[in-house]
CSV table of C-alpha atoms in Angstrom, one decimal:
chain,number,residue,atom,x,y,z
L,1,UNK,CA,112.3,98.4,-33.1
L,2,UNK,CA,113.9,101.8,-33.3
L,3,UNK,CA,117.1,102.3,-31.4
L,4,UNK,CA,116.8,103.4,-27.8
L,5,UNK,CA,119.1,103.7,-24.8
L,6,UNK,CA,121.2,100.5,-24.3
L,7,UNK,CA,120.6,100.4,-20.5
L,8,UNK,CA,116.8,100.0,-20.8
L,9,UNK,CA,115.0,96.7,-20.1
L,10,UNK,CA,112.8,95.3,-22.9
L,11,UNK,CA,109.7,96.5,-21.2
L,12,UNK,CA,111.2,100.0,-20.7
L,13,UNK,CA,112.2,100.1,-24.4
L,14,UNK,CA,108.6,99.3,-25.4
L,15,UNK,CA,107.4,102.2,-23.2
L,16,UNK,CA,109.9,104.5,-24.8
L,17,UNK,CA,108.9,103.8,-28.4
L,18,UNK,CA,105.2,103.3,-27.9
L,19,UNK,CA,102.8,105.9,-29.3
L,20,UNK,CA,99.1,106.6,-28.9
L,21,UNK,CA,97.4,106.0,-25.5
L,22,UNK,CA,99.9,104.1,-23.4
L,23,UNK,CA,99.5,103.1,-19.7
L,24,UNK,CA,102.8,102.1,-18.0
L,25,UNK,CA,102.5,100.5,-14.5
L,26,UNK,CA,105.6,100.2,-12.4
L,27,UNK,CA,106.5,100.2,-8.7
L,28,UNK,CA,108.8,102.5,-6.8
L,29,UNK,CA,112.5,102.4,-7.8
L,30,UNK,CA,111.9,100.6,-11.1
L,31,UNK,CA,113.2,103.4,-13.3
L,32,UNK,CA,110.0,105.3,-14.3
L,33,UNK,CA,111.8,108.7,-14.4
L,34,UNK,CA,114.7,107.4,-16.4
L,35,UNK,CA,112.3,105.7,-18.9
L,36,UNK,CA,110.2,108.9,-19.2
L,37,UNK,CA,113.4,110.9,-20.0
L,38,UNK,CA,114.4,108.4,-22.6
L,39,UNK,CA,110.9,108.6,-24.1
L,40,UNK,CA,111.2,112.4,-24.4
L,41,UNK,CA,114.6,112.0,-26.0
L,42,UNK,CA,113.2,109.4,-28.4
L,43,UNK,CA,110.5,111.9,-29.5
L,44,UNK,CA,113.1,114.6,-29.9
L,45,UNK,CA,115.6,112.4,-31.8
L,46,UNK,CA,114.0,109.5,-33.5
L,47,UNK,CA,110.7,110.8,-34.6
L,48,UNK,CA,110.2,111.7,-38.3
L,49,UNK,CA,109.9,114.6,-38.3
L,50,UNK,CA,111.5,115.1,-34.9
L,51,UNK,CA,109.4,116.6,-32.2
L,52,UNK,CA,110.3,119.9,-30.4
L,53,UNK,CA,110.2,120.5,-26.7
L,54,UNK,CA,107.4,123.0,-27.1
L,55,UNK,CA,105.2,120.1,-28.5
L,56,UNK,CA,105.7,117.8,-25.5
L,57,UNK,CA,103.8,117.9,-22.3
L,58,UNK,CA,105.2,116.0,-19.3
L,59,UNK,CA,103.5,116.1,-15.9
L,60,UNK,CA,104.6,114.4,-12.6
L,61,UNK,CA,102.7,114.1,-9.4
L,62,UNK,CA,105.4,115.6,-7.1
L,63,UNK,CA,107.7,118.5,-7.3
L,64,UNK,CA,110.7,116.2,-6.7
L,65,UNK,CA,109.8,114.0,-9.6
L,66,UNK,CA,109.3,117.0,-12.0
L,67,UNK,CA,112.6,118.5,-10.9
L,68,UNK,CA,114.4,115.2,-11.5
L,69,UNK,CA,112.9,114.9,-15.0
L,70,UNK,CA,113.9,118.4,-15.9
L,71,UNK,CA,117.5,117.9,-14.5
L,72,UNK,CA,118.0,114.6,-16.4
L,73,UNK,CA,116.5,115.8,-19.7
L,74,UNK,CA,118.6,119.0,-19.6
L,75,UNK,CA,121.8,117.0,-18.9
L,76,UNK,CA,121.0,114.7,-21.9
L,77,UNK,CA,120.4,117.7,-24.2
L,78,UNK,CA,123.6,119.4,-23.0
L,79,UNK,CA,125.5,116.1,-23.7
L,80,UNK,CA,124.1,116.0,-27.2
L,81,UNK,CA,125.2,119.6,-27.8
L,82,UNK,CA,128.7,118.8,-26.6
L,83,UNK,CA,128.9,115.8,-28.9
L,84,UNK,CA,127.6,117.8,-31.9
L,85,UNK,CA,128.3,121.5,-31.3
L,86,UNK,CA,127.7,122.4,-34.9
L,87,UNK,CA,124.2,120.9,-34.8
L,88,UNK,CA,121.8,123.8,-34.3
L,89,UNK,CA,118.9,121.6,-33.2
L,90,UNK,CA,120.3,120.9,-29.7
L,91,UNK,CA,121.1,124.6,-29.0
L,92,UNK,CA,117.5,125.4,-30.1
L,93,UNK,CA,116.0,122.8,-27.8
L,94,UNK,CA,118.1,124.0,-24.9
L,95,UNK,CA,116.9,127.6,-25.6
L,96,UNK,CA,113.3,126.3,-25.4
L,97,UNK,CA,114.0,124.3,-22.2
L,98,UNK,CA,113.0,127.0,-19.6
L,99,UNK,CA,109.5,127.3,-21.2
L,100,UNK,CA,109.0,123.6,-21.8
L,101,UNK,CA,105.8,122.1,-20.4
L,102,UNK,CA,107.5,120.0,-17.8
L,103,UNK,CA,106.2,120.1,-14.2
L,104,UNK,CA,103.6,118.8,-11.8
L,105,UNK,CA,100.0,118.1,-12.7
L,106,UNK,CA,98.9,121.0,-10.5
L,107,UNK,CA,101.5,123.4,-12.0
L,108,UNK,CA,100.0,122.7,-15.5
L,109,UNK,CA,96.5,123.2,-14.1
L,110,UNK,CA,97.6,126.5,-12.5
L,111,UNK,CA,99.1,127.6,-15.9
L,112,UNK,CA,95.7,127.0,-17.5
L,113,UNK,CA,93.8,128.9,-14.8
L,114,UNK,CA,96.1,131.9,-14.9
L,115,UNK,CA,95.9,132.1,-18.6
L,116,UNK,CA,92.1,132.1,-18.5
L,117,UNK,CA,91.3,133.7,-15.1
L,118,UNK,CA,88.9,136.1,-16.8
L,119,UNK,CA,86.8,133.3,-18.2
L,120,UNK,CA,86.5,131.8,-14.7
L,121,UNK,CA,85.8,135.1,-13.0
L,122,UNK,CA,88.9,134.8,-10.8
L,123,UNK,CA,91.3,137.3,-9.4
L,124,UNK,CA,94.3,137.6,-11.7
L,125,UNK,CA,96.6,137.8,-8.7
L,126,UNK,CA,95.2,134.6,-7.2
L,127,UNK,CA,97.4,132.6,-4.8
L,128,UNK,CA,97.4,128.8,-4.2
L,129,UNK,CA,97.0,127.6,-0.6
L,130,UNK,CA,99.2,124.8,0.7
L,131,UNK,CA,97.5,121.8,2.2
L,132,UNK,CA,97.8,123.2,5.8
L,133,UNK,CA,96.3,126.6,4.9
L,134,UNK,CA,93.5,125.0,2.9
L,135,UNK,CA,92.6,122.7,5.8
L,136,UNK,CA,92.5,125.6,8.3
L,137,UNK,CA,90.3,127.7,6.0
L,138,UNK,CA,88.0,124.7,5.4
L,139,UNK,CA,87.6,124.0,9.1
L,140,UNK,CA,86.8,127.7,9.8
L,141,UNK,CA,84.2,127.8,7.0
L,142,UNK,CA,82.6,124.5,8.2
L,143,UNK,CA,82.4,126.0,11.7
L,144,UNK,CA,80.5,129.0,10.3
L,145,UNK,CA,78.2,126.7,8.4
L,146,UNK,CA,77.4,124.5,11.4
L,147,UNK,CA,76.8,127.5,13.7
L,148,UNK,CA,74.1,128.7,11.3
L,149,UNK,CA,72.4,125.3,11.5
L,150,UNK,CA,72.6,125.2,15.3
L,151,UNK,CA,70.8,128.5,15.5
L,152,UNK,CA,68.4,127.8,12.6
L,153,UNK,CA,64.9,126.4,12.7
L,154,UNK,CA,64.3,125.5,9.1
L,155,UNK,CA,64.0,121.9,7.7
L,156,UNK,CA,67.7,121.5,7.0
L,157,UNK,CA,68.8,122.9,10.3
L,158,UNK,CA,66.6,120.4,12.1
L,159,UNK,CA,67.9,117.6,9.9
L,160,UNK,CA,71.5,118.5,10.7
L,161,UNK,CA,70.8,118.7,14.4
L,162,UNK,CA,69.1,115.2,14.2
L,163,UNK,CA,72.1,113.9,12.3
L,164,UNK,CA,74.5,115.1,15.0
L,165,UNK,CA,72.3,113.7,17.8
L,166,UNK,CA,71.9,110.2,16.2
L,167,UNK,CA,75.2,109.7,14.5
L,168,UNK,CA,77.5,111.9,16.6
L,169,UNK,CA,75.9,111.3,20.0
L,170,UNK,CA,75.3,115.0,20.4
L,171,UNK,CA,78.9,116.0,19.4
L,172,UNK,CA,79.7,117.2,15.9
L,173,UNK,CA,83.3,116.0,15.5
L,174,UNK,CA,82.3,112.9,13.6
L,175,UNK,CA,80.0,114.9,11.4
L,176,UNK,CA,82.7,117.4,10.7
L,177,UNK,CA,85.0,114.6,9.5
L,178,UNK,CA,82.3,113.1,7.3
L,179,UNK,CA,81.5,116.5,5.7
L,180,UNK,CA,85.2,117.1,4.9
L,181,UNK,CA,85.7,113.6,3.6
L,182,UNK,CA,82.6,113.8,1.4
L,183,UNK,CA,83.7,117.3,0.1
L,184,UNK,CA,87.1,116.0,-0.7
L,185,UNK,CA,85.7,113.0,-2.5
L,186,UNK,CA,83.2,115.1,-4.5
L,187,UNK,CA,86.1,117.3,-5.6
L,188,UNK,CA,87.8,114.2,-7.2
L,189,UNK,CA,84.7,113.8,-9.4
L,190,UNK,CA,84.6,115.4,-12.9
L,191,UNK,CA,81.6,117.5,-12.0
L,192,UNK,CA,81.7,117.9,-8.2
L,193,UNK,CA,78.6,120.1,-7.9
L,194,UNK,CA,76.6,117.9,-10.2
L,195,UNK,CA,77.7,114.8,-8.3
L,196,UNK,CA,76.5,116.2,-5.0
L,197,UNK,CA,73.2,117.3,-6.5
L,198,UNK,CA,72.6,113.7,-7.9
L,199,UNK,CA,73.3,112.2,-4.5
L,200,UNK,CA,70.7,114.5,-2.9
L,201,UNK,CA,68.2,113.5,-5.6
L,202,UNK,CA,68.9,109.8,-5.0
L,203,UNK,CA,68.3,110.1,-1.2
L,204,UNK,CA,65.1,111.9,-1.9
L,205,UNK,CA,63.7,108.8,-3.6
L,206,UNK,CA,61.1,106.9,-1.5
L,207,UNK,CA,62.3,103.4,-2.5
L,208,UNK,CA,65.8,101.9,-2.7
L,209,UNK,CA,65.6,101.0,-6.4
L,210,UNK,CA,69.4,101.4,-6.9
L,211,UNK,CA,70.1,99.3,-3.8
L,212,UNK,CA,67.9,96.5,-5.2
L,213,UNK,CA,69.9,96.6,-8.4
L,214,UNK,CA,73.2,96.5,-6.5
L,215,UNK,CA,71.9,93.5,-4.4
L,216,UNK,CA,71.1,91.4,-7.4
L,217,UNK,CA,74.4,92.4,-9.0
L,218,UNK,CA,76.3,91.5,-5.8
L,219,UNK,CA,74.6,88.1,-5.6
L,220,UNK,CA,75.4,87.5,-9.3
L,221,UNK,CA,79.1,88.4,-8.7
L,222,UNK,CA,79.2,86.2,-5.6
L,223,UNK,CA,77.7,83.2,-7.6
L,224,UNK,CA,80.2,83.7,-10.4
L,225,UNK,CA,83.1,83.8,-8.0
L,226,UNK,CA,82.1,80.6,-6.1
L,227,UNK,CA,80.8,78.3,-8.8
L,228,UNK,CA,84.3,77.4,-10.1
L,229,UNK,CA,85.6,77.1,-6.5
L,230,UNK,CA,82.9,74.7,-5.5
L,231,UNK,CA,83.5,72.7,-8.7
L,232,UNK,CA,87.1,72.3,-7.8
L,233,UNK,CA,86.2,71.3,-4.2
L,234,UNK,CA,83.3,68.9,-4.9
L,235,UNK,CA,85.4,65.8,-5.5
L,236,UNK,CA,86.9,65.9,-2.0
L,237,UNK,CA,84.3,67.9,-0.1
L,238,UNK,CA,80.8,66.6,0.0
L,239,UNK,CA,79.4,69.8,1.5
L,240,UNK,CA,80.9,71.8,-1.4
L,241,UNK,CA,79.2,69.4,-3.8
L,242,UNK,CA,75.9,69.9,-2.1
L,243,UNK,CA,76.3,73.7,-2.2
L,244,UNK,CA,77.3,73.5,-5.8
L,245,UNK,CA,74.0,71.8,-6.7
L,246,UNK,CA,72.1,74.5,-4.8
L,247,UNK,CA,74.0,77.4,-6.3
L,248,UNK,CA,73.5,76.1,-9.8
L,249,UNK,CA,69.8,76.8,-9.4
L,250,UNK,CA,70.6,80.4,-10.0
L,251,UNK,CA,70.6,81.0,-13.8
L,252,UNK,CA,72.4,83.9,-15.6
L,253,UNK,CA,69.5,86.2,-14.8
L,254,UNK,CA,67.3,85.7,-11.8
L,255,UNK,CA,64.7,87.4,-9.6
L,256,UNK,CA,65.2,88.5,-6.0
L,257,UNK,CA,62.6,85.9,-5.0
L,258,UNK,CA,64.6,83.1,-6.5
L,259,UNK,CA,67.9,84.4,-5.1
L,260,UNK,CA,66.3,84.5,-1.6
L,261,UNK,CA,65.1,80.9,-1.9
L,262,UNK,CA,68.6,79.7,-3.0
L,263,UNK,CA,70.3,81.6,-0.2
L,264,UNK,CA,67.8,80.2,2.3
L,265,UNK,CA,68.7,76.7,1.1
L,266,UNK,CA,72.4,77.4,1.5
L,267,UNK,CA,71.7,78.7,5.0
L,268,UNK,CA,69.9,75.5,5.8
L,269,UNK,CA,72.8,73.4,4.4
L,270,UNK,CA,75.3,75.3,6.7
L,271,UNK,CA,73.5,73.8,9.7
L,272,UNK,CA,73.8,70.1,8.8
L,273,UNK,CA,77.1,68.3,8.8
L,274,UNK,CA,78.3,64.7,8.6
L,275,UNK,CA,79.5,63.4,11.9
L,276,UNK,CA,83.1,64.3,12.9
L,277,UNK,CA,83.7,66.0,9.5
L,278,UNK,CA,82.5,69.6,10.1
L,279,UNK,CA,85.8,71.1,10.9
L,280,UNK,CA,87.5,69.7,7.8
L,281,UNK,CA,84.6,70.4,5.4
L,282,UNK,CA,83.9,73.9,6.7
L,283,UNK,CA,87.3,75.4,6.5
L,284,UNK,CA,87.4,76.1,2.8
L,285,UNK,CA,83.8,77.2,2.9
L,286,UNK,CA,83.8,79.6,5.8
L,287,UNK,CA,83.7,82.7,3.6
L,288,UNK,CA,81.2,81.2,1.3
L,289,UNK,CA,78.7,80.7,4.1
L,290,UNK,CA,79.5,84.0,5.7
L,291,UNK,CA,78.7,85.8,2.4
L,292,UNK,CA,75.6,83.8,1.9
L,293,UNK,CA,74.4,84.7,5.4
L,294,UNK,CA,74.9,88.4,4.7
L,295,UNK,CA,73.2,88.3,1.4
L,296,UNK,CA,70.3,86.3,2.8
L,297,UNK,CA,69.8,88.9,5.5
L,298,UNK,CA,69.0,91.4,2.7
L,299,UNK,CA,67.3,89.3,0.0
L,300,UNK,CA,64.0,88.0,1.2
L,301,UNK,CA,60.8,90.0,1.1
L,302,UNK,CA,58.4,88.2,3.5
L,303,UNK,CA,54.9,89.3,4.8
L,304,UNK,CA,55.4,92.7,3.3
L,305,UNK,CA,58.8,93.2,5.1
L,306,UNK,CA,61.7,94.3,2.9
L,307,UNK,CA,65.0,94.6,4.7
L,308,UNK,CA,66.4,97.0,2.1
L,309,UNK,CA,63.4,99.2,2.3
L,310,UNK,CA,63.6,99.3,6.1
L,311,UNK,CA,67.3,100.3,6.0
L,312,UNK,CA,66.6,102.8,3.3
L,313,UNK,CA,63.8,104.4,5.3
L,314,UNK,CA,66.1,104.7,8.3
L,315,UNK,CA,69.2,106.1,6.5
L,316,UNK,CA,68.0,108.2,3.6
L,317,UNK,CA,66.9,111.2,5.7
L,318,UNK,CA,70.2,111.2,7.6
L,319,UNK,CA,72.3,110.7,4.4
L,320,UNK,CA,70.3,113.4,2.6
L,321,UNK,CA,71.0,115.8,5.5
L,322,UNK,CA,74.7,115.0,5.3
L,323,UNK,CA,75.0,115.5,1.6
L,324,UNK,CA,73.0,118.8,1.7
L,325,UNK,CA,75.2,120.0,4.5
L,326,UNK,CA,78.2,119.1,2.4
L,327,UNK,CA,76.7,120.9,-0.6
L,328,UNK,CA,76.2,124.0,1.5
L,329,UNK,CA,79.7,123.9,2.9
L,330,UNK,CA,81.2,123.4,-0.5
L,331,UNK,CA,79.4,126.4,-1.9
L,332,UNK,CA,80.4,128.6,1.1
L,333,UNK,CA,84.0,127.4,0.9
L,334,UNK,CA,84.2,128.2,-2.8
L,335,UNK,CA,82.8,131.7,-2.2
L,336,UNK,CA,85.2,132.3,0.7
L,337,UNK,CA,88.2,131.3,-1.5
L,338,UNK,CA,87.0,133.4,-4.4
L,339,UNK,CA,86.5,136.4,-2.1
L,340,UNK,CA,90.0,135.9,-0.7
L,341,UNK,CA,91.6,135.4,-4.1
L,342,UNK,CA,92.9,132.0,-3.3
L,343,UNK,CA,92.6,128.4,-4.6
L,344,UNK,CA,93.4,125.0,-3.2
L,345,UNK,CA,94.7,122.0,-5.2
L,346,UNK,CA,91.1,120.7,-5.8
L,347,UNK,CA,90.2,124.1,-7.3
L,348,UNK,CA,93.2,123.8,-9.7
L,349,UNK,CA,91.9,120.4,-10.9
L,350,UNK,CA,88.3,121.5,-11.2
L,351,UNK,CA,88.9,124.8,-12.9
L,352,UNK,CA,91.3,123.2,-15.4
L,353,UNK,CA,88.8,120.5,-16.2
L,354,UNK,CA,86.1,123.2,-16.6
L,355,UNK,CA,88.4,125.0,-19.1
L,356,UNK,CA,89.0,121.8,-21.0
L,357,UNK,CA,85.6,120.1,-21.1
L,358,UNK,CA,82.2,121.4,-21.8
L,359,UNK,CA,79.9,119.2,-19.6
L,360,UNK,CA,76.7,120.6,-21.1
L,361,UNK,CA,77.7,119.7,-24.7
L,362,UNK,CA,79.8,116.7,-23.6
L,363,UNK,CA,82.8,117.7,-25.7
L,364,UNK,CA,86.2,119.4,-25.5
L,365,UNK,CA,86.2,123.2,-25.3
L,366,UNK,CA,88.1,125.6,-27.5
L,367,UNK,CA,90.8,125.7,-24.9
L,368,UNK,CA,91.3,122.0,-25.2
L,369,UNK,CA,91.3,122.2,-29.0
L,370,UNK,CA,94.0,124.8,-28.8
L,371,UNK,CA,96.2,122.5,-26.7
L,372,UNK,CA,95.4,119.6,-29.0
L,373,UNK,CA,97.0,121.6,-31.8
L,374,UNK,CA,99.8,122.8,-29.6
L,375,UNK,CA,100.8,119.4,-28.1
L,376,UNK,CA,101.2,116.4,-30.3
L,377,UNK,CA,98.7,113.9,-29.0
L,378,UNK,CA,101.1,111.0,-29.0
L,379,UNK,CA,103.7,112.9,-27.0
L,380,UNK,CA,101.9,113.4,-23.7
L,381,UNK,CA,103.6,111.7,-20.8
L,382,UNK,CA,102.7,111.2,-17.1
L,383,UNK,CA,104.8,109.7,-14.4
């Protein structure tokens, strides 16, 4: 292993010298910032050929962490210059320091957006809203959106009014919270607009095909979780042994009909217990039977009655209205911010991603290729 700082632990040393795609997981106070600084120094000192600060990208999630990284790295470079004043490399690196790519994730996104504002159709003098300002503007915009639906008589307006009556009991506070939560969640997706559009398409489907897939997947995961548990319990728990035999009737792949039959058998087994043994035998199986009861409530299709289809028929109209309301709000909010020449933190992420990834072609953009050439790919660091 190449030489690193003497005060690093073995795992920190591995993080310092590792190259390629590396994920380091560590809790608070474990020395992540110190390790990252040492990693940067290792790139500057030990690499062959040595890296330069202009080839390294370091992003942190908070301003405090980014400031600490900059402070420590500058101190280390100044110390190296004092130790070797005739070495021009350290003076050169210190001269590059103020323009080094070290900051928060959002500051890097803002740099990209400002450099390419014309491609995004944005105001070159754009400002970034803080969290409080963004929240107030979002609430004001949502209020405008809801007022239109209260006064409207089209299909969506009626659906929104129904949603408020059924879910909110005639008051819109709960719906406002849901819209904002759904908007914020969508903004964490790579393609926020596309994700909302896909949800609307899903809720327009007449049958819960995806739910049915999820149900079978959930039953399969539940079976895989409990088979080894029941095997370990069977020697000392006769009820666990009985349930194991029943659960083993489910093969690797199974139909919903077979799953319903097995779950019904487990339900029946949960009602019959040896005399004076129920409390002892049931204790390690309480969650097993509770899960089985829930899955059994969804699995059977009897006499033309499908619990999943019934639930789907009840919720899909309301959920579709909620997602369409969120979609309209998101578009109005984006237009409002564009008109005002402002962005929020979600916009910084979304616009930066738009600059770096071509979703239609499913490949990096020319901007991304430029940064690939500018930044050595094995010298990106996140803390």
